[in-house]
Amino acid sequence: MRKHTTAAALAAVSALTLAACSSATPGETGGEDGGDAAESIKIGIKYDQPGLGLQEGSDFTGFDVDVARYVAAELGYAEDQIEFVETVSANRETALQNGDVDMIFATYSINDERKALVDFAGPYFVAGQDFLVKADDDSIEGPEDLEGKNLCSVTGSTSAQKIKDEYASGVELVEQPGYAECMTALESGTVDAVTTDDIILAGLAANQADPSAFKVVGNPFSEENYGVGLPKGSDQCEAINEAITKMIDDGTWEQLITANTEGTGYEFNAELNPPEPAACA
């Protein structure tokens, strides 16, 4: 999840994406009557998560982005038919409900509260909630250690509230609009820790000017199933699940994980990954 991926990794991802794009003809799954697919598809992603969803100028990189490209290709969309739209945590349900996006690949954990508002395909990855702290801070080893401390997370994320509700009622929650602001607060000492999923934290640390100044605690205490957010009543769930299954079976899934986490020291939980997409409702 480094800001600058190696040339070899970029070449691997590019080849995988092109292969995926050639595997489906536009219209195979895009139209209800079997006709041509829509002219474009709007996909919600994060713009500030290195290794997962990151915008740099006109380029979009990361595991979520690569999975989105693969799935879109399987649905019949060429690369130039994909429009990426920034979708922050607090606005994901609204974006789907208002038709601002057709689907979302944005570290979007599946839970019952969200399922009441939107539909999900997947999951396509399972992460675990953890903490990012300064490298010399050994006072935080688990969620119970946040009692009386300041904890940062982004607006719309459930991570920090979960700690307050279940582990440390005296924690002081500090919400910021994005992870960049949380990192600034951590660096300045305004907060003691940043919490979200381990794979996100690894990318945030690796993207700093001095990555050695921070560390992921390395004690995940939850399972976060990343799903593809869809509007309620969408008929795309099964086709997306088929695409995810194909991506896993043909080896693309693991190659994309490797390319996007190279150099961070991150290792995915092999007991949980790759996941098996759940049956569509």
XYZ file of N, CA and C in Angstrom:
843
model
N 0.818 -1.186 0.000
C 0.000 0.000 0.000
C 0.856 1.241 0.000
N 1.979 1.214 -0.658
C 2.822 2.374 -0.702
C 2.291 3.359 -1.720
N 2.654 4.612 -1.539
C 2.184 5.660 -2.441
C 2.656 5.376 -3.855
N 3.869 4.887 -3.978
C 4.401 4.570 -5.298
C 4.618 3.070 -5.384
N 3.779 2.382 -6.116
C 3.871 0.936 -6.271
C 5.005 0.613 -7.225
N 5.609 -0.539 -7.093
C 6.685 -0.913 -7.994
C 6.159 -1.090 -9.398
N 7.052 -0.914 -10.361
C 6.644 -1.042 -11.765
C 6.106 -2.432 -12.045
N 6.729 -3.420 -11.421
C 6.271 -4.793 -11.649
C 4.858 -4.997 -11.143
N 4.567 -4.446 -9.968
C 3.227 -4.603 -9.407
C 2.206 -3.908 -10.272
N 2.547 -2.693 -10.757
C 1.609 -1.963 -11.617
C 1.366 -2.730 -12.906
N 2.419 -3.314 -13.444
C 2.257 -4.083 -14.674
C 1.350 -5.274 -14.455
N 1.513 -5.923 -13.285
C 0.671 -7.086 -12.984
C -0.786 -6.700 -12.891
N -1.062 -5.597 -12.186
C -2.451 -5.154 -12.034
C -3.032 -4.767 -13.375
N -2.230 -4.054 -14.198
C -2.710 -3.628 -15.507
C -3.062 -4.826 -16.367
N -2.203 -5.835 -16.334
C -2.469 -7.029 -17.136
C -3.724 -7.737 -16.671
N -3.907 -7.803 -15.365
C -5.089 -8.465 -14.827
C -6.354 -7.722 -15.217
N -6.285 -6.390 -15.167
C -7.455 -5.593 -15.507
C -7.808 -5.755 -16.972
N -6.782 -5.729 -17.850
C -7.044 -5.897 -19.269
C -7.625 -7.271 -19.559
N -7.110 -8.277 -18.846
C -7.646 -9.626 -19.041
C -9.105 -9.691 -18.646
N -9.426 -9.027 -17.534
C -10.817 -9.015 -17.085
C -11.693 -8.313 -18.084
N -11.197 -7.186 -18.651
C -12.007 -6.420 -19.591
C -12.320 -7.209 -20.839
N -11.452 -8.144 -21.203
C -11.682 -8.906 -22.424
C -12.584 -10.108 -22.187
N -12.993 -10.328 -20.935
C -13.724 -11.550 -20.614
C -15.222 -11.411 -20.785
N -15.701 -10.174 -21.000
C -17.136 -9.987 -21.145
C -17.408 -8.971 -22.236
N -18.483 -9.151 -22.943
C -18.911 -8.217 -23.971
C -19.966 -7.303 -23.396
N -19.864 -5.971 -23.612
C -20.885 -5.074 -23.070
C -22.276 -5.524 -23.452
N -23.138 -5.601 -22.449
C -24.510 -6.015 -22.712
C -24.811 -7.417 -22.258
N -23.773 -8.228 -21.946
C -24.028 -9.604 -21.536
C -24.841 -9.665 -20.250
N -24.561 -8.766 -19.310
C -25.328 -8.755 -18.069
C -25.881 -7.384 -17.757
N -25.579 -6.381 -18.598
C -25.926 -5.010 -18.250
C -27.368 -4.647 -18.499
N -28.061 -5.283 -19.433
C -29.418 -4.887 -19.756
C -30.427 -5.922 -19.359
N -31.600 -5.492 -18.872
C -32.623 -6.445 -18.445
C -33.156 -7.247 -19.625
N -33.143 -6.649 -20.836
C -33.699 -7.353 -21.996
C -32.607 -8.022 -22.825
N -31.375 -8.057 -22.264
C -30.293 -8.705 -22.990
C -29.655 -7.798 -24.011
N -30.076 -6.530 -24.079
C -29.513 -5.594 -25.034
C -28.218 -5.009 -24.527
N -27.860 -3.832 -25.094
C -26.592 -3.221 -24.740
C -26.585 -2.750 -23.298
N -25.421 -2.792 -22.692
C -25.269 -2.280 -21.342
C -25.380 -0.763 -21.361
N -25.584 -0.173 -20.204
C -25.636 1.274 -20.110
C -24.323 1.856 -20.602
N -24.343 3.130 -21.006
C -23.155 3.750 -21.568
C -22.030 3.842 -20.557
N -22.354 3.976 -19.283
C -21.314 4.066 -18.260
C -21.854 3.538 -16.946
N -20.948 3.319 -16.019
C -21.331 2.881 -14.689
C -20.594 3.755 -13.684
N -21.310 4.243 -12.676
C -20.729 5.084 -11.641
C -20.436 4.222 -10.418
N -19.167 4.188 -10.041
C -18.728 3.343 -8.936
C -18.160 4.213 -7.826
N -18.717 4.085 -6.628
C -18.240 4.831 -5.477
C -17.013 4.183 -4.873
N -15.977 4.993 -4.631
C -14.745 4.522 -4.000
C -14.265 5.583 -3.007
N -13.292 5.227 -2.196
C -12.614 6.202 -1.357
C -11.492 6.854 -2.172
N -11.193 8.101 -1.854
C -10.115 8.814 -2.533
C -8.882 8.974 -1.646
N -8.978 8.558 -0.370
C -7.911 8.881 0.588
C -7.392 7.674 1.348
N -7.524 6.482 0.762
C -7.055 5.272 1.432
C -5.974 4.592 0.589
N -4.695 4.893 0.861
C -3.609 4.279 0.088
C -3.698 2.760 0.098
N -3.540 2.177 -1.079
C -3.589 0.724 -1.212
C -4.977 0.161 -1.366
N -5.997 0.982 -1.136
C -7.384 0.526 -1.251
C -8.162 1.386 -2.246
N -8.233 2.672 -1.982
C -8.871 3.602 -2.892
C -8.192 4.949 -2.770
N -7.386 5.314 -3.760
C -6.597 6.542 -3.680
C -6.631 7.258 -5.017
N -6.925 8.568 -4.961
C -6.872 9.403 -6.150
C -5.581 10.211 -6.144
N -4.860 10.147 -7.242
C -3.681 10.988 -7.454
C -3.813 11.581 -8.846
N -4.280 12.838 -8.902
C -4.577 13.446 -10.196
C -5.747 12.730 -10.839
N -5.533 12.237 -12.043
C -6.592 11.508 -12.746
C -6.469 10.001 -12.571
N -5.513 9.561 -11.751
C -5.293 8.132 -11.545
C -5.977 7.648 -10.268
N -6.532 6.441 -10.343
C -7.171 5.815 -9.188
C -6.514 4.458 -8.972
N -6.042 4.237 -7.747
C -5.323 3.002 -7.460
C -5.837 2.374 -6.175
N -5.496 1.088 -5.992
C -5.844 0.391 -4.770
C -6.605 -0.890 -5.016
N -6.660 -1.715 -3.997
C -7.324 -3.012 -4.104
C -8.807 -2.860 -4.415
N -9.511 -1.975 -3.694
C -10.936 -1.764 -3.979
C -11.138 -1.347 -5.428
N -10.289 -0.458 -5.903
C -10.395 0.048 -7.275
C -10.176 -1.084 -8.272
N -9.170 -1.916 -8.030
C -8.885 -3.015 -8.947
C -10.006 -4.056 -8.956
N -10.566 -4.340 -7.772
C -11.706 -5.266 -7.715
C -12.894 -4.677 -8.464
N -13.124 -3.381 -8.283
C -14.229 -2.721 -8.985
C -14.056 -2.812 -10.491
N -12.847 -2.607 -10.972
C -12.588 -2.704 -12.417
C -12.849 -4.124 -12.922
N -12.398 -5.099 -12.157
C -12.592 -6.494 -12.568
C -14.083 -6.822 -12.653
N -14.821 -6.470 -11.601
C -16.252 -6.770 -11.569
C -16.979 -6.028 -12.677
N -16.655 -4.759 -12.889
C -17.304 -3.984 -13.942
C -17.065 -4.616 -15.304
N -15.859 -5.108 -15.534
C -15.559 -5.768 -16.797
C -16.415 -7.023 -16.978
N -16.572 -7.787 -15.888
C -17.408 -8.983 -15.956
C -18.879 -8.636 -16.203
N -19.289 -7.450 -15.808
C -20.659 -7.001 -16.048
C -20.825 -6.423 -17.449
N -19.720 -6.297 -18.183
C -19.804 -5.855 -19.560
C -19.350 -4.440 -19.823
N -18.654 -3.820 -18.861
C -18.226 -2.438 -19.027
C -16.744 -2.374 -19.344
N -16.393 -1.587 -20.354
C -14.999 -1.343 -20.688
C -14.436 -0.307 -19.718
N -13.110 -0.204 -19.703
C -12.440 0.721 -18.784
C -12.955 2.148 -18.938
N -13.154 2.591 -20.177
C -13.564 3.980 -20.393
C -15.046 4.219 -20.110
N -15.763 3.176 -19.719
C -17.160 3.327 -19.322
C -17.336 3.443 -17.811
N -16.234 3.359 -17.077
C -16.292 3.431 -15.614
C -16.030 4.867 -15.163
N -16.929 5.378 -14.343
C -16.737 6.680 -13.720
C -16.623 6.477 -12.211
N -15.454 6.803 -11.669
C -15.257 6.684 -10.235
C -15.739 7.953 -9.537
N -16.477 7.750 -8.441
C -17.070 8.854 -7.693
C -16.621 8.747 -6.240
N -16.142 9.857 -5.672
C -15.729 9.826 -4.269
C -16.939 9.577 -3.382
N -16.836 8.588 -2.516
C -17.931 8.222 -1.622
C -17.368 8.077 -0.215
N -17.543 9.109 0.594
C -17.021 9.073 1.964
C -17.928 8.214 2.828
N -17.405 7.768 3.956
C -18.126 6.818 4.811
C -19.520 7.307 5.193
N -19.631 8.587 5.526
C -20.902 9.108 6.031
C -21.987 9.176 4.968
N -21.612 9.128 3.680
C -22.582 9.354 2.605
C -22.835 8.127 1.736
N -22.356 6.958 2.144
C -22.474 5.804 1.259
C -23.918 5.391 1.019
N -24.703 5.282 2.078
C -26.110 4.897 1.895
C -26.861 5.951 1.083
N -26.629 7.204 1.389
C -27.309 8.292 0.679
C -26.955 8.282 -0.795
N -25.688 8.042 -1.114
C -25.252 8.017 -2.507
C -25.968 6.931 -3.294
N -26.172 5.769 -2.676
C -26.893 4.681 -3.344
C -28.383 4.994 -3.449
N -28.945 5.521 -2.390
C -30.380 5.822 -2.388
C -30.749 6.918 -3.374
N -29.853 7.887 -3.564
C -30.124 9.002 -4.462
C -29.731 8.729 -5.916
N -29.113 7.570 -6.152
C -28.695 7.247 -7.510
C -27.431 7.957 -7.946
N -26.664 8.475 -6.992
C -25.409 9.147 -7.329
C -24.369 8.154 -7.829
N -24.476 6.909 -7.364
C -23.592 5.835 -7.811
C -24.428 4.586 -8.045
N -23.902 3.683 -8.860
C -24.589 2.422 -9.144
C -24.178 1.317 -8.175
N -22.947 1.401 -7.690
C -22.442 0.436 -6.718
C -21.245 1.046 -6.012
N -20.884 0.475 -4.865
C -19.817 1.039 -4.046
C -18.817 -0.045 -3.663
N -17.532 0.247 -3.900
C -16.411 -0.569 -3.426
C -15.563 0.368 -2.566
N -15.829 0.446 -1.281
C -15.173 1.463 -0.449
C -15.023 0.981 0.987
N -14.293 -0.131 1.164
C -14.118 -0.731 2.497
C -15.446 -0.688 3.259
N -16.487 -1.176 2.622
C -17.870 -1.037 3.080
C -18.275 -2.300 3.830
N -18.131 -2.287 5.154
C -18.424 -3.476 5.952
C -19.918 -3.776 5.959
N -20.241 -5.029 5.753
C -21.636 -5.473 5.748
C -22.122 -5.613 7.181
N -23.230 -4.959 7.521
C -23.864 -5.175 8.818
C -25.370 -5.006 8.683
N -26.103 -5.431 9.702
C -27.567 -5.447 9.620
C -28.154 -4.049 9.501
N -27.552 -3.081 10.184
C -28.067 -1.707 10.120
C -28.001 -1.166 8.700
N -26.891 -1.405 8.036
C -26.750 -0.944 6.654
C -27.627 -1.739 5.700
N -27.778 -3.039 5.969
C -28.604 -3.883 5.097
C -30.074 -3.476 5.124
N -30.478 -2.753 6.149
C -31.846 -2.243 6.188
C -32.043 -1.112 5.186
N -30.940 -0.504 4.749
C -31.018 0.659 3.867
C -30.551 0.371 2.449
N -29.593 -0.538 2.307
C -29.033 -0.860 0.991
C -28.833 -2.366 0.892
N -28.530 -2.850 -0.303
C -28.203 -4.255 -0.513
C -26.693 -4.413 -0.652
N -26.234 -5.648 -0.466
C -24.809 -5.949 -0.597
C -24.609 -7.204 -1.437
N -23.564 -7.187 -2.256
C -23.006 -8.404 -2.837
C -21.689 -8.661 -2.116
N -21.140 -9.864 -2.312
C -19.890 -10.190 -1.639
C -20.118 -10.980 -0.360
N -19.127 -10.943 0.555
C -17.951 -10.065 0.602
C -16.841 -10.483 -0.359
N -15.918 -9.522 -0.612
C -14.746 -9.796 -1.432
C -13.464 -9.704 -0.618
N -13.567 -9.349 0.677
C -12.405 -9.312 1.558
C -12.892 -9.271 3.002
N -12.101 -9.855 3.916
C -12.405 -9.793 5.344
C -11.220 -9.161 6.066
N -11.459 -8.009 6.691
C -10.432 -7.297 7.456
C -10.735 -7.445 8.942
N -9.881 -6.849 9.786
C -10.105 -6.850 11.224
C -9.827 -5.468 11.779
N -10.648 -4.998 12.725
C -10.432 -3.678 13.309
C -9.198 -3.688 14.196
N -8.408 -2.622 14.103
C -7.170 -2.521 14.865
C -6.893 -1.039 15.149
N -5.676 -0.737 15.617
C -5.296 0.631 15.958
C -3.970 1.007 15.328
N -3.844 2.285 15.000
C -2.575 2.861 14.591
C -2.159 3.847 15.670
N -0.929 3.709 16.156
C -0.414 4.563 17.228
C 0.993 5.011 16.847
N 1.557 5.926 17.641
C 2.946 6.294 17.437
C 3.844 5.103 17.765
N 4.964 5.023 17.077
C 5.831 3.845 17.181
C 6.348 3.611 18.593
N 6.492 4.670 19.382
C 7.034 4.511 20.728
C 5.959 4.375 21.801
N 4.698 4.208 21.386
C 3.598 4.087 22.345
C 3.273 2.615 22.576
N 3.583 2.130 23.765
C 3.283 0.738 24.110
C 2.109 0.629 25.076
N 1.383 1.732 25.260
C 0.295 1.735 26.242
C -1.008 1.172 25.684
N -1.102 1.031 24.372
C -2.339 0.554 23.757
C -2.071 -0.773 23.073
N -2.638 -1.823 23.625
C -2.494 -3.154 23.046
C -3.834 -3.752 22.630
N -4.921 -3.166 23.109
C -6.251 -3.657 22.775
C -7.280 -2.579 23.036
N -8.539 -2.832 22.709
C -9.572 -1.806 22.838
C -9.807 -1.342 24.271
N -9.577 -2.209 25.244
C -9.786 -1.817 26.638
C -8.798 -0.742 27.093
N -7.667 -0.644 26.414
C -6.634 0.323 26.793
C -6.961 1.747 26.357
N -8.088 1.937 25.677
C -8.474 3.278 25.211
C -9.223 4.073 26.276
N -9.479 3.465 27.436
C -10.182 4.165 28.511
C -9.449 5.460 28.863
N -10.176 6.583 28.759
C -9.607 7.882 29.098
C -8.712 8.487 28.034
N -8.598 7.845 26.877
C -7.738 8.347 25.805
C -8.580 8.929 24.670
N -7.922 9.632 23.762
C -8.576 10.235 22.599
C -8.382 9.341 21.386
N -9.481 9.017 20.729
C -9.465 8.071 19.617
C -10.089 8.705 18.390
N -9.405 8.627 17.273
C -9.884 9.243 16.034
C -10.425 8.198 15.060
N -11.524 8.555 14.423
C -12.041 7.790 13.288
C -12.764 8.770 12.380
N -13.140 8.307 11.187
C -13.794 9.214 10.242
C -15.295 9.222 10.462
N -15.900 10.344 10.135
C -17.347 10.491 10.263
C -18.054 9.436 9.421
N -19.016 8.765 10.012
C -19.782 7.738 9.300
C -19.265 6.339 9.509
N -18.073 6.202 10.068
C -17.531 4.887 10.385
C -18.090 4.422 11.725
N -18.274 3.123 11.854
C -18.799 2.560 13.107
C -17.688 2.113 14.046
N -16.430 2.224 13.626
C -15.310 1.640 14.365
C -15.161 2.206 15.775
N -15.081 3.539 15.882
C -14.829 4.146 17.190
C -16.003 3.963 18.136
N -17.220 4.110 17.638
C -18.397 3.956 18.483
C -18.488 2.542 19.040
N -18.059 1.572 18.261
C -18.060 0.185 18.724
C -17.158 0.028 19.947
N -16.016 0.688 19.940
C -15.102 0.609 21.083
C -15.729 1.249 22.309
N -16.361 2.393 22.118
C -17.001 3.086 23.238
C -18.145 2.257 23.813
N -18.910 1.609 22.958
C -20.078 0.843 23.397
C -19.699 -0.474 24.053
N -18.613 -1.105 23.573
C -18.326 -2.476 23.978
C -17.066 -2.664 24.824
N -16.143 -1.696 24.782
C -14.857 -1.945 25.424
C -14.401 -0.863 26.396
N -14.581 0.402 26.044
C -14.027 1.492 26.854
C -14.994 2.672 26.828
N -15.938 2.676 27.758
C -16.976 3.714 27.749
C -16.404 5.111 27.998
N -15.207 5.195 28.605
C -14.617 6.493 28.893
C -13.714 7.037 27.805
N -13.665 6.379 26.657
C -12.843 6.876 25.561
C -13.469 8.145 24.994
N -12.634 9.084 24.583
C -13.109 10.328 23.969
C -13.002 10.186 22.458
N -14.140 10.206 21.776
C -14.158 10.003 20.332
C -13.941 11.320 19.611
N -13.045 11.299 18.659
C -12.740 12.470 17.836
C -12.992 12.087 16.388
N -14.034 12.665 15.787
C -14.367 12.360 14.400
C -13.734 13.387 13.470
N -13.226 12.907 12.359
C -12.663 13.763 11.329
C -13.272 13.388 9.988
N -13.277 14.312 9.020
C -13.902 14.007 7.730
C -13.165 12.962 6.917
N -11.860 12.791 7.162
C -11.089 11.813 6.399
C -9.912 11.295 7.207
N -9.258 10.248 6.679
C -8.141 9.638 7.405
C -6.910 10.528 7.417
N -6.750 11.379 6.424
C -5.616 12.302 6.432
C -5.665 13.205 7.659
N -6.872 13.658 8.017
C -7.035 14.507 9.197
C -6.755 13.725 10.478
N -7.145 12.448 10.499
C -6.832 11.606 11.666
C -5.323 11.440 11.819
N -4.618 11.270 10.713
C -3.168 11.106 10.792
C -2.496 12.381 11.291
N -3.009 13.529 10.866
C -2.471 14.797 11.360
C -2.679 14.918 12.864
N -3.863 14.516 13.324
C -4.160 14.575 14.762
C -3.279 13.624 15.556
N -3.009 12.442 14.995
C -2.142 11.473 15.677
C -0.708 11.995 15.743
N -0.234 12.549 14.650
C 1.138 13.053 14.603
C 1.344 14.199 15.593
N 0.326 15.057 15.738
C 0.442 16.210 16.627
C 0.213 15.864 18.091
N -0.329 14.674 18.357
C -0.620 14.276 19.725
C -2.007 14.651 20.187
N -2.828 15.198 19.280
C -4.201 15.547 19.629
C -5.006 14.304 19.974
N -4.706 13.194 19.315
C -5.335 11.912 19.637
C -4.248 10.899 19.944
N -4.629 9.852 20.653
C -3.683 8.805 21.035
C -3.637 7.661 20.037
N -4.713 7.502 19.268
C -4.779 6.387 18.331
C -5.794 6.687 17.243
N -5.629 5.995 16.129
C -6.594 6.007 15.034
C -7.112 4.586 14.904
N -8.409 4.436 14.755
C -8.951 3.083 14.597
C -9.734 2.945 13.310
N -9.530 1.851 12.666
C -10.314 1.381 11.534
C -9.782 -0.015 11.220
N -9.972 -0.498 10.023
C -9.560 -1.859 9.684
C -8.047 -1.941 9.470
N -7.485 -3.102 9.793
C -6.030 -3.268 9.765
C -5.415 -2.972 8.404
N -6.072 -3.371 7.331
C -5.508 -3.157 6.004
C -5.480 -1.673 5.645
N -6.464 -0.919 6.148
C -6.485 0.531 5.920
C -5.359 1.193 6.701
N -5.184 0.800 7.959
C -4.156 1.386 8.808
C -2.751 1.130 8.251
N -2.526 -0.059 7.726
C -1.212 -0.371 7.158
C -0.901 0.563 6.001
N -1.880 0.840 5.173
C -1.677 1.746 4.055
C -1.451 3.172 4.494
N -2.182 3.615 5.516
C -2.005 4.977 6.034
C -0.593 5.169 6.583
N -0.108 4.203 7.351
C 1.232 4.304 7.921
C 2.293 4.317 6.821
N 2.142 3.431 5.854
C 3.135 3.328 4.781
C 3.183 4.569 3.910
N 2.101 5.352 3.886
C 2.014 6.521 3.016
C 2.550 7.799 3.672
N 2.990 7.716 4.935
C 3.485 8.901 5.619
C 4.941 9.197 5.220
N 5.338 10.451 5.435
C 6.712 10.842 5.103
C 7.721 9.987 5.866
N 7.393 9.649 7.113
C 8.244 8.775 7.919
C 7.398 7.617 8.438
N 7.246 6.563 7.639
C 6.410 5.432 8.059
C 6.841 4.811 9.373
N 8.120 4.924 9.709
C 8.617 4.293 10.942
C 8.128 4.999 12.199
N 7.487 6.164 12.031
C 6.999 6.915 13.188
C 5.699 6.345 13.737
N 5.108 5.413 13.011
C 3.816 4.860 13.414
C 3.858 3.342 13.334
N 2.907 2.713 14.025
C 2.819 1.262 13.958
C 1.365 0.826 14.117
N 1.027 -0.257 13.451
C -0.256 -0.912 13.667
C -0.079 -1.829 14.868
N -0.987 -1.742 15.836
C -0.854 -2.521 17.064
C -0.758 -4.008 16.756
N -1.526 -4.482 15.792
C -1.419 -5.886 15.387
C -2.221 -6.838 16.232
N -3.330 -6.357 16.760
C -4.194 -7.207 17.578
C -5.653 -7.009 17.160
N -6.011 -7.422 15.926
C -7.381 -7.192 15.441
C -8.404 -7.907 16.309
N -9.543 -7.269 16.500
C -10.542 -7.813 17.411
C -11.943 -7.848 16.794
N -12.032 -7.881 15.484
C -13.336 -7.991 14.832
C -13.144 -8.597 13.449
N -14.243 -8.934 12.807
C -14.231 -9.361 11.408
C -15.082 -8.386 10.615
N -14.459 -7.717 9.658
C -15.140 -6.738 8.830
C -15.229 -7.282 7.408
N -16.444 -7.631 7.007
C -16.668 -8.217 5.685
C -16.946 -7.106 4.677
N -15.988 -6.869 3.766
C -16.149 -5.821 2.769
C -17.090 -6.297 1.660
N -18.203 -5.577 1.524
C -19.181 -5.929 0.508
C -19.281 -4.866 -0.567
N -19.982 -5.204 -1.628
C -20.273 -4.264 -2.708
C -21.633 -3.652 -2.419
N -21.658 -2.364 -2.114
C -22.918 -1.701 -1.813
C -23.757 -1.507 -3.065
N -25.046 -1.823 -2.950
C -25.977 -1.713 -4.082
C -27.256 -1.029 -3.631
N -27.966 -0.379 -4.537
C -29.271 0.183 -4.164
C -30.221 -0.927 -3.727
N -31.121 -0.619 -2.831
C -32.099 -1.591 -2.359
C -32.907 -2.133 -3.535
N -33.013 -3.469 -3.626
C -33.768 -4.080 -4.699
C -32.993 -4.283 -5.982
N -31.684 -4.052 -5.967
C -30.860 -4.225 -7.162
C -30.898 -5.672 -7.645
N -30.820 -5.839 -8.972
C -30.800 -7.186 -9.545
C -29.387 -7.620 -9.936
N -28.362 -6.899 -9.426
C -26.985 -7.158 -9.832
C -26.210 -8.062 -8.872
N -26.798 -8.415 -7.746
C -26.062 -9.143 -6.720
C -25.474 -10.455 -7.233
N -26.271 -11.269 -7.874
C -25.793 -12.579 -8.305
C -24.681 -12.464 -9.333
N -24.831 -11.535 -10.281
C -23.797 -11.356 -11.302
C -22.489 -10.880 -10.666
N -22.583 -10.004 -9.682
C -21.379 -9.524 -8.992
C -20.730 -10.651 -8.200
N -21.539 -11.459 -7.519
C -20.982 -12.588 -6.769
C -20.277 -13.579 -7.696
N -20.837 -13.789 -8.862
C -20.188 -14.671 -9.838
C -18.847 -14.107 -10.270
N -18.789 -12.792 -10.443
C -17.534 -12.150 -10.837
C -16.496 -12.266 -9.727
N -16.918 -12.074 -8.481
C -15.989 -12.184 -7.345
C -15.456 -13.614 -7.231
N -16.343 -14.592 -7.371
C -15.928 -15.992 -7.301
C -14.923 -16.314 -8.400
N -15.177 -15.816 -9.600
C -14.244 -16.041 -10.707
C -12.895 -15.394 -10.411
N -12.917 -14.185 -9.873
C -11.688 -13.462 -9.540
C -10.850 -14.240 -8.528
N -11.500 -14.853 -7.562
C -10.801 -15.651 -6.560
C -10.257 -16.938 -7.179
N -11.085 -17.613 -7.956
C -10.707 -18.910 -8.515
C -9.584 -18.808 -9.544
N -9.547 -17.710 -10.304
C -8.520 -17.623 -11.346
C -7.195 -17.021 -10.846
N -7.125 -16.726 -9.535
C -5.885 -16.236 -8.951
C -5.711 -14.738 -8.956
N -6.625 -14.021 -9.609
C -6.506 -12.567 -9.687
C -6.611 -11.926 -8.313
N -7.521 -12.411 -7.477
C -7.755 -11.826 -6.149
C -6.453 -11.729 -5.354
N -5.724 -12.843 -5.248
C -4.504 -12.841 -4.448
C -3.428 -11.972 -5.084
N -3.351 -11.950 -6.402
C -2.366 -11.110 -7.071
C -2.646 -9.633 -6.828
N -3.909 -9.251 -6.786
C -4.251 -7.856 -6.522
C -3.931 -7.460 -5.085
N -4.203 -8.349 -4.149
C -3.834 -8.087 -2.753
C -2.327 -7.882 -2.632
N -1.554 -8.773 -3.226
C -0.098 -8.690 -3.151
C 0.411 -7.395 -3.768
N -0.088 -7.049 -4.947
C 0.376 -5.845 -5.638
C 0.085 -4.583 -4.843
N -1.024 -4.568 -4.126
C -1.443 -3.349 -3.433
C -0.963 -3.249 -1.990
N -0.361 -4.296 -1.466
C 0.155 -4.244 -0.085
C 1.658 -4.460 -0.026
N 2.291 -4.574 -1.162
C 3.729 -4.846 -1.204
C 4.509 -3.775 -0.439
N 5.394 -4.227 0.445
C 6.256 -3.307 1.164
C 5.694 -2.805 2.479
N 4.444 -3.121 2.796
C 3.843 -2.613 4.033
C 4.014 -3.565 5.204
N 4.381 -4.817 4.928
C 4.456 -5.820 5.986
C 3.117 -6.436 6.310
N 2.073 -6.018 5.596
C 0.728 -6.532 5.887
C 0.569 -7.944 5.338
N -0.050 -8.806 6.130
C -0.399 -10.155 5.700
C -1.870 -10.398 6.006
N -2.623 -10.751 4.999
C -4.042 -10.986 5.234
C -4.252 -12.275 6.022
N -5.366 -12.326 6.735
C -5.713 -13.490 7.543
C -6.161 -14.626 6.623
N -5.313 -15.613 6.467
C -5.599 -16.704 5.537
C -6.731 -17.603 6.026
N -7.101 -17.496 7.304
C -8.229 -18.288 7.799
C -9.561 -17.689 7.366
N -9.555 -16.386 7.072
C -10.772 -15.691 6.676
C -10.805 -15.335 5.198
N -9.646 -15.312 4.570
C -9.519 -14.892 3.184
C -8.891 -15.977 2.327
N -9.260 -16.049 1.052
C -10.327 -15.268 0.436
C -11.705 -15.711 0.922
N -12.646 -14.783 0.962
C -13.976 -15.119 1.463
C -14.834 -15.812 0.399
N -15.930 -16.335 0.837
C -16.914 -16.912 -0.073
C -18.133 -15.994 -0.097
N -18.468 -15.415 -1.253
C -19.622 -14.516 -1.302
C -20.878 -15.172 -0.763
N -21.650 -14.417 -0.010
C -22.883 -14.927 0.594
C -23.991 -15.007 -0.452
N -24.982 -15.821 -0.162
C -26.130 -15.920 -1.062
C -26.884 -14.598 -1.095
N -27.351 -14.229 -2.266
C -28.101 -12.990 -2.412
C -29.499 -13.143 -1.810
N -30.001 -12.080 -1.225
C -31.321 -12.128 -0.586
C -32.412 -12.270 -1.650
